[in-house]
Amino acid sequence: ADERSAAKWARAHGITVISIMFGEDNFLKNNYKSYQKMYEQDIIAVRPANITREFEHLLAKLIK
């Protein structure tokens, strides 16, 4: 609940919140819903080797 409130507060004040979740496939599958509940949007959920690529995609989306 604290993370969700903080993310909402930050967005309401013009701050972009990006959640980065990385790990093996099983970890991502088992924890994605929790991250989605906390952060609601702009979640990067990938294996460690793909973090840079996914961050670049999200950053390009946010800049547009």
mmCIF file of C-alpha atoms in Angstrom:
data_model
loop_
_atom_site.group_PDB
_atom_site.id
_atom_site.type_symbol
_atom_site.label_atom_id
_atom_site.label_comp_id
_atom_site.label_asym_id
_atom_site.label_seq_id
_atom_site.Cartn_x
_atom_site.Cartn_y
_atom_site.Cartn_z
ATOM 1 C CA ALA A 1 0.000 0.000 0.000
ATOM 2 C CA ASP A 2 2.885 2.400 0.750
ATOM 3 C CA GLU A 3 4.459 1.944 -2.668
ATOM 4 C CA ARG A 4 1.132 2.389 -4.422
ATOM 5 C CA SER A 5 0.395 5.592 -2.490
ATOM 6 C CA ALA A 6 3.877 6.941 -3.160
ATOM 7 C CA ALA A 7 3.629 6.195 -6.877
ATOM 8 C CA LYS A 8 0.230 7.894 -7.109
ATOM 9 C CA TRP A 9 1.484 10.913 -5.167
ATOM 10 C CA ALA A 10 4.542 11.218 -7.398
ATOM 11 C CA ARG A 11 2.504 11.011 -10.602
ATOM 12 C CA ALA A 12 0.038 13.588 -9.260
ATOM 13 C CA HIS A 13 3.016 15.917 -8.805
ATOM 14 C CA GLY A 14 4.392 15.408 -12.319
ATOM 15 C CA ILE A 15 7.025 12.814 -11.469
ATOM 16 C CA THR A 16 7.411 9.836 -13.789
ATOM 17 C CA VAL A 17 7.559 6.566 -11.865
ATOM 18 C CA ILE A 18 9.219 3.578 -13.516
ATOM 19 C CA SER A 19 9.279 0.217 -11.787
ATOM 20 C CA ILE A 20 12.059 -2.144 -12.821
ATOM 21 C CA MET A 21 11.567 -5.799 -12.001
ATOM 22 C CA PHE A 22 14.123 -8.291 -13.223
ATOM 23 C CA GLY A 23 14.853 -11.934 -12.675
ATOM 24 C CA GLU A 24 14.318 -15.365 -14.106
ATOM 25 C CA ASP A 25 11.051 -16.230 -15.861
ATOM 26 C CA ASN A 26 9.535 -17.954 -12.831
ATOM 27 C CA PHE A 27 10.198 -14.936 -10.588
ATOM 28 C CA LEU A 28 8.712 -12.555 -13.149
ATOM 29 C CA LYS A 29 5.610 -14.706 -13.594
ATOM 30 C CA ASN A 30 5.036 -15.101 -9.861
ATOM 31 C CA ASN A 31 5.544 -11.433 -8.941
ATOM 32 C CA TYR A 32 4.269 -9.355 -11.866
ATOM 33 C CA LYS A 33 0.747 -8.934 -10.460
ATOM 34 C CA SER A 34 2.161 -7.526 -7.218
ATOM 35 C CA TYR A 35 4.201 -4.951 -9.127
ATOM 36 C CA GLN A 36 1.202 -4.116 -11.282
ATOM 37 C CA LYS A 37 -0.913 -3.549 -8.172
ATOM 38 C CA MET A 38 1.753 -1.293 -6.643
ATOM 39 C CA TYR A 39 2.829 0.715 -9.677
ATOM 40 C CA GLU A 40 -0.065 0.304 -12.152
ATOM 41 C CA GLN A 41 1.922 1.428 -15.206
ATOM 42 C CA ASP A 42 5.402 1.838 -16.707
ATOM 43 C CA ILE A 43 6.682 -1.479 -15.383
ATOM 44 C CA ILE A 44 9.777 -3.071 -16.866
ATOM 45 C CA ALA A 45 9.682 -6.807 -16.130
ATOM 46 C CA VAL A 46 12.487 -8.685 -17.870
ATOM 47 C CA ARG A 47 15.400 -11.041 -17.517
ATOM 48 C CA PRO A 48 18.581 -9.175 -16.482
ATOM 49 C CA ALA A 49 20.138 -9.399 -19.951
ATOM 50 C CA ASN A 50 17.230 -7.434 -21.462
ATOM 51 C CA ILE A 51 16.963 -4.527 -19.011
ATOM 52 C CA THR A 52 18.757 -1.987 -21.198
ATOM 53 C CA ARG A 53 16.658 -2.743 -24.288
ATOM 54 C CA GLU A 54 13.364 -2.586 -22.385
ATOM 55 C CA PHE A 55 14.350 0.607 -20.592
ATOM 56 C CA GLU A 56 15.172 2.224 -23.931
ATOM 57 C CA HIS A 57 11.730 1.230 -25.300
ATOM 58 C CA LEU A 58 9.931 2.640 -22.269
ATOM 59 C CA LEU A 59 11.988 5.811 -22.283
ATOM 60 C CA ALA A 60 11.199 6.387 -25.973
ATOM 61 C CA LYS A 61 7.488 5.880 -25.203
ATOM 62 C CA LEU A 62 7.574 8.354 -22.328
ATOM 63 C CA ILE A 63 9.432 10.987 -24.353
ATOM 64 C CA LYS A 64 6.780 10.910 -27.092
#
